[in-house]
Coordinates of C-alpha atoms in Angstrom, one line a residue:
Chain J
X1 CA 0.0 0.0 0.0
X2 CA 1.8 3.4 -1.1
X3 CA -0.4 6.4 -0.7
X4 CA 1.5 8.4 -3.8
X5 CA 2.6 11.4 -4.1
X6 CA 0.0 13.5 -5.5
X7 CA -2.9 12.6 -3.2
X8 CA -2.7 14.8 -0.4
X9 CA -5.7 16.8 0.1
X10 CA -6.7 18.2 3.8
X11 CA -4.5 19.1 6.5
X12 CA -7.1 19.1 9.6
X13 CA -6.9 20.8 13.1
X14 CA -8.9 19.5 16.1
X15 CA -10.3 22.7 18.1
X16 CA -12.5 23.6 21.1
X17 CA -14.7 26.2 19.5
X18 CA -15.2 25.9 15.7
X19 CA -17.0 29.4 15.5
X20 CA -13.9 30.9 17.3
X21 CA -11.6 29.3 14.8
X22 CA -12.9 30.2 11.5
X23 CA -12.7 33.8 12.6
X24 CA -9.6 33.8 13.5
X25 CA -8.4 31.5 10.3
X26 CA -10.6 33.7 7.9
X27 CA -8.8 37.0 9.6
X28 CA -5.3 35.5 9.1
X29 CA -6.4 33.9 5.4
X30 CA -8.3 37.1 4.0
X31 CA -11.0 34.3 3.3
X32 CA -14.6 34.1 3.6
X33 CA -15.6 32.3 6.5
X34 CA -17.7 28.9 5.6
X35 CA -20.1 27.4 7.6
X36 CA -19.7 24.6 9.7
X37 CA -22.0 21.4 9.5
X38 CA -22.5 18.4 11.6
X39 CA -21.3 14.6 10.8
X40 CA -24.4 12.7 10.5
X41 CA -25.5 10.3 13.2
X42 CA -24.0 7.2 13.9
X43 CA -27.0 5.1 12.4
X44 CA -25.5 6.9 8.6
X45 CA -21.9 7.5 9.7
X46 CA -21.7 4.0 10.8
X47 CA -18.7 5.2 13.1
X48 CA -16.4 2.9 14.5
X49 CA -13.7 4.0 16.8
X50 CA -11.3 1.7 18.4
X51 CA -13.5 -1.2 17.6
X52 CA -16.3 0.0 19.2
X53 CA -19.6 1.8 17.9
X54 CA -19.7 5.3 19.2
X55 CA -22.1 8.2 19.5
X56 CA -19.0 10.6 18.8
X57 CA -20.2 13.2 15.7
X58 CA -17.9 17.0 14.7
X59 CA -18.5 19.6 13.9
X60 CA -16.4 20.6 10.3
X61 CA -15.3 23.8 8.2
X62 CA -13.3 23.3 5.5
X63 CA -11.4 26.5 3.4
X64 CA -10.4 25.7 0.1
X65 CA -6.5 26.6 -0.2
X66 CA -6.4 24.9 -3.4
X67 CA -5.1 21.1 -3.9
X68 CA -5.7 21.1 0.2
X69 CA -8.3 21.5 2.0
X70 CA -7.6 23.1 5.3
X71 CA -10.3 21.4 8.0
X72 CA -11.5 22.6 11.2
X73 CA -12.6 19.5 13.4
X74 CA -14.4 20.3 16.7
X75 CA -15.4 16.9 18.6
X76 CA -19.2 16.7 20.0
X77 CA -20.7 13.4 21.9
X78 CA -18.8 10.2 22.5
X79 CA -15.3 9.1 22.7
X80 CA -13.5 9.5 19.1
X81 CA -10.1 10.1 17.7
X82 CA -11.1 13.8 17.3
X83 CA -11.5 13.5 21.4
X84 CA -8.4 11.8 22.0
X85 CA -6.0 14.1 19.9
X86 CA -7.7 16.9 21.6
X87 CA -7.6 15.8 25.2
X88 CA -3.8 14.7 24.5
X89 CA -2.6 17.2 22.8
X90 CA -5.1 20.4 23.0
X91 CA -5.6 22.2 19.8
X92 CA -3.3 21.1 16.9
X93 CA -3.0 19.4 13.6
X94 CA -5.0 16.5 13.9
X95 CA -4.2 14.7 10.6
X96 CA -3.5 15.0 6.8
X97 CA -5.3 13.2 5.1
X98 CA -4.8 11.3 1.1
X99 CA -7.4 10.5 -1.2
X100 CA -7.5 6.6 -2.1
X101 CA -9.3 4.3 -4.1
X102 CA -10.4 1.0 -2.1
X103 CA -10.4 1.9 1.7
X104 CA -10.8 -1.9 2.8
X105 CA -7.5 -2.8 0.7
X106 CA -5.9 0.6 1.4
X107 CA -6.4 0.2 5.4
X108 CA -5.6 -3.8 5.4
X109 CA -1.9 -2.4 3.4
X110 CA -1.3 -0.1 6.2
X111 CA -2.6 -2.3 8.8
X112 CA 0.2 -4.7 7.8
X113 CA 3.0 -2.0 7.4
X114 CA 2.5 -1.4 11.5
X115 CA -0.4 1.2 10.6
X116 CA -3.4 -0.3 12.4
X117 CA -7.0 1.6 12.0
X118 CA -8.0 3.8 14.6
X119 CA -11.5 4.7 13.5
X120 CA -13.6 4.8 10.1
X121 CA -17.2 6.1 8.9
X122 CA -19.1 6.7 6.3
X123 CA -20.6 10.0 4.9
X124 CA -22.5 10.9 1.7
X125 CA -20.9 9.4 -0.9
X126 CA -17.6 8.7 0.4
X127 CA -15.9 7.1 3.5
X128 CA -12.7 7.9 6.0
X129 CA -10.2 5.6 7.6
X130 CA -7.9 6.7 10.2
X131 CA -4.2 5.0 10.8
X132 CA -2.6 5.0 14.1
X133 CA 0.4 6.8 12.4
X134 CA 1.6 9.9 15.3
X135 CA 4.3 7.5 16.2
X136 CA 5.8 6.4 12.8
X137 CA 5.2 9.4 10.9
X138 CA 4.6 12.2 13.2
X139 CA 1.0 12.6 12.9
X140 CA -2.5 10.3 12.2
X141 CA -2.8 9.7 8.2
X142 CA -6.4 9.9 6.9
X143 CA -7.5 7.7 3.8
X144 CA -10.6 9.5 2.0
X145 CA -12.2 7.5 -0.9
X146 CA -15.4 9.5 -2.7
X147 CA -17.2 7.3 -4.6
X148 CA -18.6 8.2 -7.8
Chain E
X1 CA -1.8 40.9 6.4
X2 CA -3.7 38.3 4.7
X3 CA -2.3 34.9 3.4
X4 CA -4.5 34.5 0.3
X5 CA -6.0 31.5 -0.2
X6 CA -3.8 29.4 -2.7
X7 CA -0.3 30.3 -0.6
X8 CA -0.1 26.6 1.1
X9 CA 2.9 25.3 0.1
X10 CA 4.4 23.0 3.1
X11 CA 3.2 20.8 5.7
X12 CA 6.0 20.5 8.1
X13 CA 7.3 17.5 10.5
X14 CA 10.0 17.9 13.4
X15 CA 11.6 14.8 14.0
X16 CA 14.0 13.4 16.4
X17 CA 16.1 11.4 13.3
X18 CA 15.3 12.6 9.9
X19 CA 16.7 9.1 8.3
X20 CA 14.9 7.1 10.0
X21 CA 11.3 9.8 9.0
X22 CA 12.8 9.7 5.5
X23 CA 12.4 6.0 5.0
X24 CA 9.1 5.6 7.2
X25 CA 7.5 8.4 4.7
X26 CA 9.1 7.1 2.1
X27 CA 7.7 3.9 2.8
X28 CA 3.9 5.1 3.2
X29 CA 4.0 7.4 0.4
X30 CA 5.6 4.9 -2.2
X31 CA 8.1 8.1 -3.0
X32 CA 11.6 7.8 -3.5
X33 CA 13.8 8.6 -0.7
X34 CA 14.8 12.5 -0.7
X35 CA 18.3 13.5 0.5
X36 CA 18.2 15.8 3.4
X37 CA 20.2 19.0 3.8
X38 CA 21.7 21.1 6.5
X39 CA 20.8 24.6 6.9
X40 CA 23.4 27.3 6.5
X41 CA 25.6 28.4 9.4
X42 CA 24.4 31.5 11.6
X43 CA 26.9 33.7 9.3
X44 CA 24.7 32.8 6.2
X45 CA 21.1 32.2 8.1
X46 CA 21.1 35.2 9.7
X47 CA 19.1 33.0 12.5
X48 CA 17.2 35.1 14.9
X49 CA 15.3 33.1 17.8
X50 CA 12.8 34.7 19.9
X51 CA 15.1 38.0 19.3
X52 CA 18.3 36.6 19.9
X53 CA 21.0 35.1 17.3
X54 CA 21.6 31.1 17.9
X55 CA 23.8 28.5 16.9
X56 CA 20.8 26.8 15.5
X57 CA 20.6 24.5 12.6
X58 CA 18.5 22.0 11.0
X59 CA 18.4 18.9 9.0
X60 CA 15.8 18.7 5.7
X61 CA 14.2 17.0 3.9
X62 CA 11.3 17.4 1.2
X63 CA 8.9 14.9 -0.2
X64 CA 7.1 17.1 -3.4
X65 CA 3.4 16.0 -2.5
X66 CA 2.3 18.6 -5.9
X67 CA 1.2 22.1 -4.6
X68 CA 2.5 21.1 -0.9
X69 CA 5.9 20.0 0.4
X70 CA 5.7 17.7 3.4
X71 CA 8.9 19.1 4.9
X72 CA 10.6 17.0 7.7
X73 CA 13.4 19.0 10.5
X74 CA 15.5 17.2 12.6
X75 CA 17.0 20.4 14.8
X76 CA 20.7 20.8 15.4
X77 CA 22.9 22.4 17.7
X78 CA 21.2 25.7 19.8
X79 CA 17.8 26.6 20.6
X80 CA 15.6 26.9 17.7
X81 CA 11.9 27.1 17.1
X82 CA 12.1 23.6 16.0
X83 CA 13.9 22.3 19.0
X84 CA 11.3 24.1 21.2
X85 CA 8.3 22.3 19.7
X86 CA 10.3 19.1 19.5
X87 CA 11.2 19.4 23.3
X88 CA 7.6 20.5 24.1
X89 CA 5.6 17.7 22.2
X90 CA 7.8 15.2 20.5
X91 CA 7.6 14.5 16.4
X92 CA 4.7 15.9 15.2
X93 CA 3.6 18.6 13.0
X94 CA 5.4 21.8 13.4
X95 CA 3.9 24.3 10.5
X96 CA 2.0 24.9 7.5
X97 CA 3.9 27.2 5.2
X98 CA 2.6 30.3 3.0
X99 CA 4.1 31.6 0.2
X100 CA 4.8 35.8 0.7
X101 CA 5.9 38.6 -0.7
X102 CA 7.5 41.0 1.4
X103 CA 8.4 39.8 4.4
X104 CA 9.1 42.5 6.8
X105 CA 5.6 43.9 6.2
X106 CA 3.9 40.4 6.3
X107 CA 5.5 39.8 9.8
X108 CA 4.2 43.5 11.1
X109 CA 1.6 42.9 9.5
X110 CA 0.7 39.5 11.7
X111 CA 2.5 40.8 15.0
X112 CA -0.5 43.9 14.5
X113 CA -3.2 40.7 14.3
X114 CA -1.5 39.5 17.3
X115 CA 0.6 36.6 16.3
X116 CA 4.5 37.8 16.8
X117 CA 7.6 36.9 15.2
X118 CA 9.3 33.7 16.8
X119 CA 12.2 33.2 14.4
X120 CA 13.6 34.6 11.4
X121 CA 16.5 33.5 9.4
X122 CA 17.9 33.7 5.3
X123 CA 19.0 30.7 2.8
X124 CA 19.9 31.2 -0.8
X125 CA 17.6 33.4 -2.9
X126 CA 14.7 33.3 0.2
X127 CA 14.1 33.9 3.9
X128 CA 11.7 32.6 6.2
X129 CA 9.6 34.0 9.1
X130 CA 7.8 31.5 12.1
X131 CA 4.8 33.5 13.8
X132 CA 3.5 32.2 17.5
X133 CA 0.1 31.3 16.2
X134 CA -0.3 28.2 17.4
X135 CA -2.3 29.0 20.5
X136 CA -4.7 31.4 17.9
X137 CA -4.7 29.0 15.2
X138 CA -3.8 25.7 16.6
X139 CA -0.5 25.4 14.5
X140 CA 2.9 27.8 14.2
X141 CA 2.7 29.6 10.7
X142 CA 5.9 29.9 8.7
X143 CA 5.5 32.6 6.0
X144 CA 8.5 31.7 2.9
X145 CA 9.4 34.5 0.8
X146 CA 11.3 33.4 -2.5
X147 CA 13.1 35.9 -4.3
X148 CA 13.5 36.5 -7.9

């Protein structure tokens, strides 16, 4: 499994107060501030975190910075990765994040390079797989697949 | 002072041993291997750290990733931006980078918006500025000025 080198597309920090955040990124950006919206619930997310089901949903802005994305992430409900980097680490870069094609195959190859999953959900058209990568690489990798 | 929004160029790692980061991302990525470099001496750099001139250097290395460089830093020798993030929360992302023009004016510019200076320094045909943003905006910006 070898991400490539043209598939990086967000680079994604976990924060207390979304709102508070995109003023402060759209002052510093000269951007227009975008809305946030919620991930759905976990009966469409299907969100798996650790191996366990949880009721963990974010809140997410995204500002368009060209081939990247960059995302705000703030954490609402149960226990998720989101959560964990947050209460470890307080506000920070969360993860960057490469689009893929085949997320089972994609997260078995990293799973067997010493990357193991740390959480994955669904969402409109697409889905998201997390690798336990901080201590490897220096922060978590995020595989996105949209479907078509 | 604004950024703009298509000024991402790097996503940067600090790293306790850049070989061994080389090979992991290199790995991950399916890239081939960059060399790493060692920043000028203090004569050339010009490296200012939190106001005062150090002995500071640093080890690079860049994996082209298309519009974004993921950047990895292994600090060397005196006390550096880089060392103090290193020594405050291990590898893990130390920057996103924006391409400027003008630098003296862009750091005013974000000192006015509240995010000061923390280090300065020159290499051939560029310089670089680091502004103490991450409590504001969760990561340390580094605004890169290449010259003509």
């Amino acid at each position: 499994m070898a991400l490539g080198e043209n598939a990086v597309c967000q680079v994604a920090i976990v924060v207390r107060d979304i709102e508070a955040a995109i003023k402060k990124w759209a002052g510093v950006l000269g951007a227009p501030p975008p809305a946030w919206h919620m991930t759905g619930p976990k009966e469409e997310s299907h969100i798996n975190y650790r191996g366990q089901s949880t009721d963990a949903r974010a809140k997410l802005a995204f500002f368009e910075l060209g081939q990247v994305s960059l995302e705000l992430i703030e954490p609402v409900g149960g226990p998720s990765v989101w959560q964990e980097v947050l209460d470890r680490s307080g506000p920070c870069v969360h993860h960057i994040a490469f689009r893929i094609k085949g997320m089972d195959a994609a997260l078995a190859g990293l799973s067997k390079q010493g990357l193991p999953t740390l959480q994955r959900s669904d969402f409109t058209n697409g889905c998201s797989g997390y690798v336990d990568s901080a201590k490897d690489l220096g922060v978590i990798v995020e595989l996105l697949e949209h479907f078509k």
